[in-house]
Amino acid sequence: MKTVQLVEVGPRDGLQNEKTVLPVDAKVELINRSVAAGVKRVEAVSFVNPARVPQMAGAEEVMAQVPRIDGVSYIGLVLNRRGLDRALATGVDEVNVVVVSTDEFSTRNQGCTVAEGVAAWIDIAAAARAAGVRTTVTIATAFGCPFSGTVDAAWVTDLIGQVAQGGPDEIALADTIGVGVPEQVRTLAAGAARSAPDVPLRWHFHNTRNTGYANALTALELGAQALDASIGGFGGCPFAPAATGNIASEDLVYALDRSGVHTGVELESLAETAIWLGGLLSKDVPGQLNRAGNFPLV
């Protein structure tokens, strides 16, 4: 049976753009529910400046309360060495470092150029490796930028080669604003195979233009090791205008289950948590599974 890892990013990417700022206990409960559903990798927190992204405040408090279970790995997003130091102090299992593909978005999002972002990643990677912590480097806006427009696949391929010099355990390619289509997934997968042939690929899709699930299934056909998704389909980037949520975990698992792809994640639990989270955020759930009815399927 074919398998793929579901990386639940709801506690981080799912919450970072919401007007409602959840308390620490609610964030921990979201993580608990994800783990109870069978998720083995959770992007739990972000060690960014809470003055810039208040939704991500309380990272240390969240990590102090998450359940420590064999086989479950907690990921912290870090952008600089200060963030890494904070992450290591909490005992995260993995760090995810973002390198943006365009200077304009990188400057707005992280206060640095692309070249500076690559240098920061190389430095963080070495320190994380010395601490025995697994690393992912995510190339954001790999499919398109809200300010610079189309991003050339050849440039992204070159950037993959640059970040591969840091020795990541995984490279993630992110469609930060949801402009990508399956043909771009194929092109970038081929580029990654040339520039970083030995590094597993993880993919991060948003469903802004209803292409996120097609992109995820295409990535799976091309050998994706891991796919990001957010319970309920909540999410977005505070620095990307009109960027909507990630693909919904429950919708993705439905498609994978019905396609004979094993994730080890319980669909009904995800769907119930999506409704619960929508209530906390006082929003309709963007994901479609609960709206479709006839659930659970028999």
XYZ file of C-alpha atoms in Angstrom, residues 27 40 54 85 91-93 102 118 132 139-140 143 147 151 154 160 164 172 188 207 220 223 233 239 250 269 273:
28
model
C -3.756 25.635 20.984
C 2.702 11.902 13.799
C 0.371 37.963 17.883
C 17.621 29.262 20.537
C 12.691 20.652 23.237
C 11.197 20.731 19.752
C 11.898 17.635 17.661
C 11.657 36.684 -4.007
C 19.793 31.512 2.517
C 20.618 16.849 17.169
C 11.054 27.591 -0.022
C 8.107 29.962 0.229
C 4.898 28.951 -7.303
C 4.269 41.275 -5.161
C 8.426 32.988 -10.081
C 14.600 27.679 -13.077
C 16.808 24.407 -4.080
C 20.590 21.917 -0.118
C 9.486 21.750 1.432
C 9.503 21.841 -9.653
C -6.378 26.243 -1.946
C 2.051 12.277 -4.348
C 6.982 10.603 -4.902
C -8.597 24.425 5.874
C 2.097 39.281 4.873
C -9.865 16.162 6.468
C -11.676 12.720 14.185
C -12.005 18.796 15.179
